[in-house]
Coordinates of C-alpha atoms and ligand atoms in Angstrom, one line a residue:
X22 CA 0.0 0.0 0.0
X23 CA 1.2 3.4 -0.8
X24 CA 1.8 5.7 2.2
X25 CA -1.1 8.0 1.4
X26 CA -3.4 5.1 0.9
X27 CA -2.3 3.6 4.2
X28 CA -2.8 6.9 5.9
X29 CA -6.3 7.2 4.6
X30 CA -7.1 3.6 5.5
X31 CA -5.8 4.2 9.0
X32 CA -8.0 7.3 9.3
X33 CA -11.0 5.3 8.0
X34 CA -10.4 2.5 10.5
X35 CA -9.7 4.7 13.6
X36 CA -11.6 7.9 13.1
X37 CA -14.0 8.6 15.9
X38 CA -16.5 9.5 13.2
X39 CA -18.8 7.3 11.3
X40 CA -17.8 7.0 7.6
X41 CA -20.0 5.2 5.1
X42 CA -19.3 5.0 1.4
X43 CA -22.1 4.3 -1.1
X44 CA -22.2 4.0 -4.8
X45 CA -24.3 6.0 -7.2
X46 CA -27.2 3.6 -6.7
X47 CA -27.1 4.3 -3.0
X48 CA -25.8 0.8 -2.0
X49 CA -23.3 0.7 0.8
X50 CA -19.9 -0.3 -0.3
X51 CA -17.8 0.3 2.8
X52 CA -18.5 1.2 6.5
X53 CA -15.9 2.0 9.1
X54 CA -15.8 0.5 12.6
X55 CA -17.0 3.6 14.2
X56 CA -20.1 3.6 12.0
X57 CA -20.7 -0.1 12.7
X58 CA -20.7 0.8 16.4
X59 CA -23.0 3.8 15.9
X60 CA -25.6 1.8 14.0
X61 CA -25.0 -1.5 15.8
X62 CA -24.4 -3.5 12.7
X63 CA -21.5 -5.7 11.5
X64 CA -20.1 -4.2 8.3
X65 CA -21.0 -7.4 6.4
X66 CA -24.6 -7.0 7.2
X67 CA -24.7 -3.6 5.5
X68 CA -22.5 -4.1 2.5
X69 CA -24.6 -3.8 -0.7
X70 CA -27.7 -2.7 1.3
X71 CA -29.4 0.6 0.5
X72 CA -28.1 3.5 2.5
X73 CA -31.8 4.1 3.4
X74 CA -31.6 1.0 5.7
X75 CA -30.0 3.4 8.1
X76 CA -32.8 5.9 8.0
X77 CA -36.1 5.9 9.9
X78 CA -38.9 4.4 7.7
X79 CA -40.7 7.6 7.1
X80 CA -37.7 9.4 5.7
X81 CA -36.6 6.7 3.3
X82 CA -38.6 7.6 0.2
X83 CA -37.7 11.3 0.4
X84 CA -34.1 10.5 0.9
X85 CA -34.0 8.5 -2.4
X86 CA -35.0 11.7 -4.2
X87 CA -32.4 13.8 -2.3
X88 CA -29.7 11.2 -3.0
X89 CA -30.4 11.2 -6.8
X90 CA -30.3 15.0 -6.7
X91 CA -26.9 15.0 -4.9
X92 CA -25.5 12.5 -7.4
X93 CA -26.1 15.2 -10.1
X94 CA -24.1 17.8 -8.2
X95 CA -21.9 16.0 -5.7
X96 CA -20.1 18.9 -4.1
X97 CA -19.0 18.5 -0.5
X98 CA -21.6 19.9 1.9
X99 CA -23.5 19.3 5.1
X100 CA -26.6 17.4 4.9
X101 CA -29.9 19.0 6.0
X102 CA -28.2 21.9 7.6
X103 CA -30.2 23.4 10.5
X104 CA -32.5 20.3 10.4
X105 CA -32.6 17.7 13.1
X106 CA -31.4 14.6 11.3
X107 CA -32.3 11.2 12.6
X108 CA -30.6 7.9 11.9
X109 CA -31.9 4.3 12.6
X110 CA -29.9 1.7 14.5
X111 CA -30.2 -2.0 14.0
X112 CA -32.2 -2.3 17.2
X113 CA -34.8 0.0 15.8
X114 CA -33.9 3.0 18.0
X115 CA -33.0 6.4 16.4
X116 CA -30.4 8.9 17.3
X117 CA -29.6 12.4 16.2
X118 CA -26.8 12.9 13.7
X119 CA -24.9 15.5 11.8
X120 CA -23.8 14.3 8.3
X121 CA -21.3 15.8 5.9
X122 CA -21.3 14.6 2.3
X123 CA -18.4 14.3 -0.1
X124 CA -17.7 12.3 -3.2
X125 CA -15.0 10.8 -5.4
X126 CA -14.7 8.9 -8.7
X127 CA -12.8 5.7 -9.3
X128 CA -12.7 4.7 -12.9
X129 CA -15.6 7.0 -13.7
X130 CA -17.7 5.4 -11.0
X131 CA -19.1 7.8 -8.5
X132 CA -18.9 7.1 -4.8
X133 CA -20.5 9.2 -2.1
X134 CA -18.9 9.4 1.4
X135 CA -21.0 10.3 4.4
X136 CA -19.3 11.4 7.6
X137 CA -21.7 10.8 10.4
X138 CA -21.4 12.4 13.8
X139 CA -23.6 11.3 16.7
X140 CA -24.9 14.5 18.2
X141 CA -27.3 12.9 20.7
X142 CA -25.2 14.0 23.6
X143 CA -24.7 17.5 22.2
X144 CA -28.5 17.8 21.5
X145 CA -29.2 16.5 25.0
X146 CA -26.9 19.1 26.4
X147 CA -28.6 21.8 24.3
X148 CA -32.0 20.6 25.4
X149 CA -30.8 20.6 29.0
X150 CA -29.6 24.1 28.5
X151 CA -32.9 25.1 26.9
X152 CA -34.8 23.5 29.8
X153 CA -32.6 25.3 32.2
X154 CA -33.2 28.5 30.4
X155 CA -36.9 27.8 30.5
X156 CA -36.8 26.9 34.1
X157 CA -34.9 30.1 34.9
X158 CA -37.4 32.1 32.9
X159 CA -40.2 30.4 34.8
X160 CA -38.5 31.1 38.1
X161 CA -38.0 34.7 37.1
X162 CA -41.6 35.2 36.0
X163 CA -42.7 33.6 39.3
X164 CA -40.5 35.9 41.2
X165 CA -41.9 38.8 39.2
X166 CA -45.4 37.7 40.0
X167 CA -44.6 37.4 43.6
X168 CA -43.1 40.9 43.5
X169 CA -46.3 42.1 41.9
X170 CA -48.2 40.3 44.6
X171 CA -46.2 41.9 47.3
X172 CA -46.8 45.2 45.5
X173 CA -50.6 44.4 45.5
X174 CA -50.4 43.6 49.2
X175 CA -48.6 46.8 49.9
X176 CA -51.2 48.7 47.9
X177 CA -54.0 47.0 49.8
X178 CA -52.3 47.9 53.0
X179 CA -52.0 51.5 51.9
X180 CA -55.6 51.4 50.8
X181 CA -56.7 50.0 54.2
X182 CA -54.8 52.6 56.0
X183 CA -56.4 55.3 53.9
X184 CA -59.8 53.8 54.5
X185 CA -59.1 53.8 58.2
X186 CA -58.0 57.4 58.1
X187 CA -61.1 58.3 56.1
X188 CA -63.3 56.6 58.6
X189 CA -61.5 58.4 61.4
X190 CA -62.0 61.7 59.6
X191 CA -65.6 61.0 59.1
X192 CA -66.1 60.0 62.8
X193 CA -64.4 63.3 63.8
X194 CA -66.5 65.2 61.3
X195 CA -69.6 63.5 62.7
X196 CA -68.6 64.3 66.2
X197 CA -68.0 67.9 65.3
X198 CA -71.3 68.1 63.6
X199 CA -73.0 66.5 66.5
X200 CA -71.5 69.0 68.9
X201 CA -72.6 71.8 66.8
X202 CA -76.0 70.3 66.6
X203 CA -76.2 69.9 70.3
X204 CA -75.2 73.4 71.1
X205 CA -77.6 74.7 68.5
X206 CA -80.3 72.5 70.0
X207 CA -79.6 73.8 73.5
X208 CA -80.1 77.4 72.4
X209 CA -83.2 76.5 70.3
X210 CA -84.7 74.4 73.1
X211 CA -84.2 77.0 75.8
X212 CA -86.1 79.4 73.6
X213 CA -88.7 76.9 72.4
X214 CA -89.2 75.4 75.9
X215 CA -90.0 78.8 77.4
X216 CA -93.4 79.2 75.7
X217 CA -95.0 75.8 76.6
X218 CA -93.4 76.0 80.1
X219 CA -94.9 79.4 80.7
X220 CA -98.2 78.2 79.4
X221 CA -98.2 75.2 81.8
X222 CA -97.3 77.5 84.6
X223 CA -100.2 79.9 83.8
X224 CA -102.7 77.1 83.4
X225 CA -101.6 75.5 86.6
X226 CA -102.0 78.6 88.6
X227 CA -105.4 79.3 87.1
X228 CA -106.5 75.8 87.9
X229 CA -105.4 76.5 91.5
X230 CA -107.8 79.4 91.6
X231 CA -110.9 77.6 90.2
X232 CA -112.8 76.3 93.2
X233 CA -116.4 76.7 92.3
X234 CA -118.4 74.0 90.6
X235 CA -119.4 76.4 87.7
X236 CA -115.7 76.9 87.0
X237 CA -115.3 73.2 86.1
X238 CA -115.4 74.0 82.4
X239 CA -112.6 76.6 82.7
X240 CA -110.6 74.1 84.7
X241 CA -110.9 71.6 81.9
X242 CA -109.8 74.2 79.3
X243 CA -106.7 74.8 81.3
X244 CA -106.0 71.1 81.6
X245 CA -106.3 70.9 77.8
X246 CA -103.8 73.8 77.5
X247 CA -101.4 71.9 79.8
X248 CA -101.8 68.8 77.7
X249 CA -101.1 70.7 74.5
X250 CA -98.0 72.4 76.0
X251 CA -96.7 69.0 77.3
X252 CA -97.2 67.6 73.8
X253 CA -95.2 70.4 72.3
X254 CA -92.4 69.8 74.7
X255 CA -92.5 66.1 74.0
X256 CA -92.4 66.7 70.3
X257 CA -89.3 68.9 70.6
X258 CA -87.6 66.4 72.8
X259 CA -88.5 63.5 70.5
X260 CA -87.3 65.3 67.5
X261 CA -84.0 65.9 69.1
X262 CA -83.7 62.3 70.4
X263 CA -84.5 60.9 67.0
X264 CA -81.9 63.2 65.3
X265 CA -79.3 62.2 67.8
X266 CA -79.9 58.5 67.3
X267 CA -79.9 58.9 63.5
X268 CA -76.7 60.9 63.7
X269 CA -75.0 58.3 65.8
X270 CA -76.3 55.4 63.7
X271 CA -78.0 54.1 66.8
X272 CA -81.5 54.0 65.3
X273 CA -83.2 50.7 66.2
X274 CA -85.0 49.8 63.0
X275 CA -87.1 46.6 63.2
X276 CA -88.7 45.2 60.1
X277 CA -92.1 43.7 60.4
X278 CA -95.2 42.7 58.5
X279 CA -98.3 44.8 59.1
X280 CA -101.5 45.9 57.6
X281 CA -101.3 49.5 56.2
X282 CA -104.9 50.6 56.8
X283 CA -104.7 49.4 60.4
X284 CA -101.5 51.3 61.0
X285 CA -102.8 54.6 59.5
X286 CA -106.1 54.3 61.5
X287 CA -104.1 53.7 64.7
X288 CA -101.9 56.8 64.1
X289 CA -105.0 58.9 63.3
X290 CA -106.6 57.7 66.5
X291 CA -103.5 58.7 68.6
X292 CA -103.4 62.1 66.9
X293 CA -107.1 62.7 67.6
X294 CA -106.4 62.0 71.3
X295 CA -103.5 64.4 71.4
X296 CA -105.1 67.2 69.4
X297 CA -108.3 67.2 71.4
X298 CA -110.3 67.1 68.2
X299 CA -108.9 70.4 67.0
X300 CA -109.1 69.2 63.4
X301 CA -111.1 66.5 61.7
X302 CA -108.7 63.8 60.5
X303 CA -110.1 61.9 57.5
X304 CA -108.7 58.8 56.0
X305 CA -109.5 57.8 52.4
X306 CA -107.6 54.6 51.4
X307 CA -107.7 53.8 47.7
X308 CA -106.9 50.1 48.0
X309 CA -108.1 46.9 49.7
X310 CA -106.2 45.3 52.6
X311 CA -102.5 45.8 52.1
X312 CA -99.8 43.8 53.9
X313 CA -96.4 45.6 54.1
X314 CA -93.0 44.5 55.1
X315 CA -91.4 47.7 56.3
X316 CA -90.0 49.6 59.3
X317 CA -93.3 50.0 61.1
X318 CA -92.1 52.4 63.8
X319 CA -90.4 54.7 61.4
X320 CA -93.6 54.9 59.3
X321 CA -95.6 55.6 62.4
X322 CA -93.2 58.5 63.3
X323 CA -93.3 59.9 59.8
X324 CA -97.1 59.9 59.7
X325 CA -97.3 61.5 63.2
X326 CA -94.8 64.1 62.1
X327 CA -96.7 65.0 58.9
X328 CA -100.0 65.0 60.7
X329 CA -98.8 67.2 63.5
X330 CA -97.3 69.7 61.0
X331 CA -100.6 69.6 59.2
X332 CA -102.5 70.5 62.3
X333 CA -99.9 72.9 63.6
X334 CA -99.9 75.0 60.4
X335 CA -103.6 75.1 59.7
X336 CA -106.6 76.7 61.4
X337 CA -108.5 74.7 64.1
X338 CA -111.6 73.1 62.7
X339 CA -110.2 72.5 59.2
X340 CA -109.9 69.1 57.7
X341 CA -106.8 67.1 57.3
X342 CA -107.0 64.3 54.8
X343 CA -104.9 61.2 54.5
X344 CA -104.8 59.2 51.2
X345 CA -103.1 55.9 50.6
X346 CA -102.6 53.9 47.4
X347 CA -100.3 51.4 45.7
X348 CA -98.5 51.8 42.5
X349 CA -96.3 49.0 41.2
X350 CA -95.4 47.6 44.6
X351 CA -94.8 51.2 45.9
X352 CA -97.0 52.6 48.5
X353 CA -97.9 56.3 48.4
X354 CA -99.4 58.1 51.4
X355 CA -100.4 61.8 51.1
X356 CA -101.2 64.1 54.0
X357 CA -103.2 67.1 52.9
X358 CA -104.1 70.2 54.9
X359 CA -105.8 73.5 54.2
X360 CA -103.4 75.6 56.1
X361 CA -100.8 78.4 55.8
X362 CA -98.9 76.8 52.9
X363 CA -95.2 77.4 52.3
X364 CA -93.7 80.5 50.7
X365 CA -92.2 79.9 47.3
X366 CA -88.7 81.0 48.2
X367 CA -88.6 78.7 51.3
X368 CA -89.6 75.5 49.5
X369 CA -86.1 74.5 48.5
X370 CA -85.0 74.5 52.1
X371 CA -87.8 72.5 53.5
X372 CA -85.8 69.3 54.4
X373 CA -82.8 71.1 55.9
X374 CA -82.1 70.8 59.5
X375 CA -83.4 73.6 61.7
X376 CA -85.0 75.3 58.7
X377 CA -88.3 77.0 59.4
X378 CA -90.3 79.0 56.8
X379 CA -90.7 82.7 57.5
X380 CA -94.5 82.5 57.8
X381 CA -94.4 80.2 60.9
X382 CA -92.2 82.2 63.3
X383 CA -95.1 82.7 65.6
X384 CA -95.8 78.9 65.8
X385 CA -93.6 76.6 67.9
X386 CA -91.3 74.2 66.2
X387 CA -87.7 73.0 65.9
X388 CA -87.2 72.8 62.1
X389 CA -86.1 69.2 62.7
X390 CA -89.2 67.1 61.9
X391 CA -89.0 67.0 58.1
X392 CA -85.3 66.4 58.1
X393 CA -85.9 63.4 60.3
X394 CA -88.8 62.2 58.1
X395 CA -86.6 62.3 55.1
X396 CA -83.9 60.4 56.8
X397 CA -86.3 57.7 58.0
X398 CA -87.5 57.4 54.4
X399 CA -83.9 56.8 53.2
X400 CA -84.0 53.8 55.6
X401 CA -87.2 52.7 54.1
X402 CA -85.8 53.1 50.6
X403 CA -88.5 55.7 50.0
X404 CA -88.8 59.4 49.2
X405 CA -90.9 62.5 50.1
X406 CA -92.3 65.3 47.9
X407 CA -94.7 68.1 48.6
X408 CA -96.9 70.6 46.8
X409 CA -98.0 73.8 48.6
X410 CA -99.8 77.0 48.0
X411 CA -99.6 79.9 50.3
X412 CA -102.8 80.2 52.4
X413 CA -104.4 77.4 50.5
X414 CA -102.7 74.4 52.0
X415 CA -100.0 71.8 51.6
X416 CA -99.8 68.1 50.6
X417 CA -96.9 66.0 51.7
X418 CA -96.5 62.7 49.8
X419 CA -94.3 59.8 50.8
X420 CA -93.5 56.9 48.6
X421 CA -91.8 53.7 49.6
X422 CA -91.7 50.0 48.6
X423 CA -94.3 47.7 49.9
X424 CA -91.6 45.2 50.7
X425 CA -88.3 46.7 51.7
X426 CA -85.2 45.0 50.5
X427 CA -83.3 44.1 53.6
Ligands
LIG12 P1 -91.1 72.4 62.6 O1 -92.5 72.1 62.3 O2 -90.7 71.9 64.0 O3 -90.7 73.8 62.4 P2 -90.4 70.7 60.4 O4 -89.1 70.2 60.0 O5 -91.4 69.7 60.7 O6 -90.1 71.6 61.7 O7 -90.9 71.7 59.3 C1 -90.0 72.6 58.8 C2 -90.7 73.8 58.3 O8 -91.5 73.4 57.1 C3 -91.7 74.3 59.2 O9 -91.1 75.2 60.1 C4 -92.7 75.0 58.3 O10 -92.2 76.3 57.9 C5 -92.7 74.1 57.1 N1 -93.9 73.2 57.1 C6 -93.8 71.9 57.4 N2 -95.0 71.3 57.3 C7 -95.9 72.3 56.9 C8 -97.3 72.3 56.6 N3 -98.1 71.3 56.6 N4 -97.8 73.5 56.2 C9 -97.0 74.6 56.1 N5 -95.7 74.6 56.4 C10 -95.1 73.5 56.8

């Protein structure tokens, strides 16, 4: 053997690279020991076999075409660059390979040389690296998420603190308002209490002087005056107590089921007792029996308030009418008087605390009643409106759901 041939043969035998030589028809003519080991064959088993024997089944047909193409232009190059090439072992398993192709002629016969490199390990390494990268990316995004979470928690904490501050501010504000209210009430009450107290005193001393049987009627009249004054005082006190409770959120509101007509009749009866029949109170329901689920005591207070205003601001002997009807599960109750009415420019202030119209200064009152009524109605998910004409009379109408949503 010539030196160079020997050298090539040595390389062929010892290269740690698979070398397979095939003829133009794709039949294997030689295979080096490394390739034998790679594919798990003895050389003799492969000689004269199609090179496709070493390819997975699904690639064989395509490979024949590619091989013929290469025969026509057999320049050295890598096979399927940037593709993941797979080769088939004798035992049926596959492995990843990189293949370089080359060719030579002997006596005009074309031979194709394939240099085959097992890249399973390298690929595995790359996959591991990719996995690692993926894992790190996952860890990173998890860390980011946690960071976001921490941020959210922090924001929630700040929000909570702000809420607490806001609540505190509101409480202080309420307290301040309550204090103002109380001092205003004290000055108002001391003024408003004076008249009924003076009235009571006068009546009491007059009664003390009536000894004769024929003075019995005069006596009764004074007793009536006392009752009226006491009622005035009670109203003022009740107004204030309700307002105080409302302001402090201490209002005891109990829901119950009741019959509307019965309740209105009851209130009218009470008012007749208090007013000593000064007015005729007439009830005209425009519905059959009507069961409500509402805050009974609030409704009772509202009606008493509206009725006592009606009586207070209209002449004795006049009529006060109460109407009730239902419209789409809403109850409407109207209290109508034929009294003083409300001046146009005062109408917009009617539900403000302590507001009293300029035509009622001679009549006792606190200016709290309607404000309380409105706030009770808020509880009942209802509302109040009124129409009024000076010296003709006023009608206050309340509307609220038949069944309150608790
Ligand atoms: P008060 O009657 O104690 O003054 P309210 O809050 O009940 O307080 O009423 C506020 C004001 O509304 C009254 O002072 C009066 O000017 C006016 N008002 C309320 N009801 C009537 C009514 N039926 N007729 C005329 N004016 C009324």
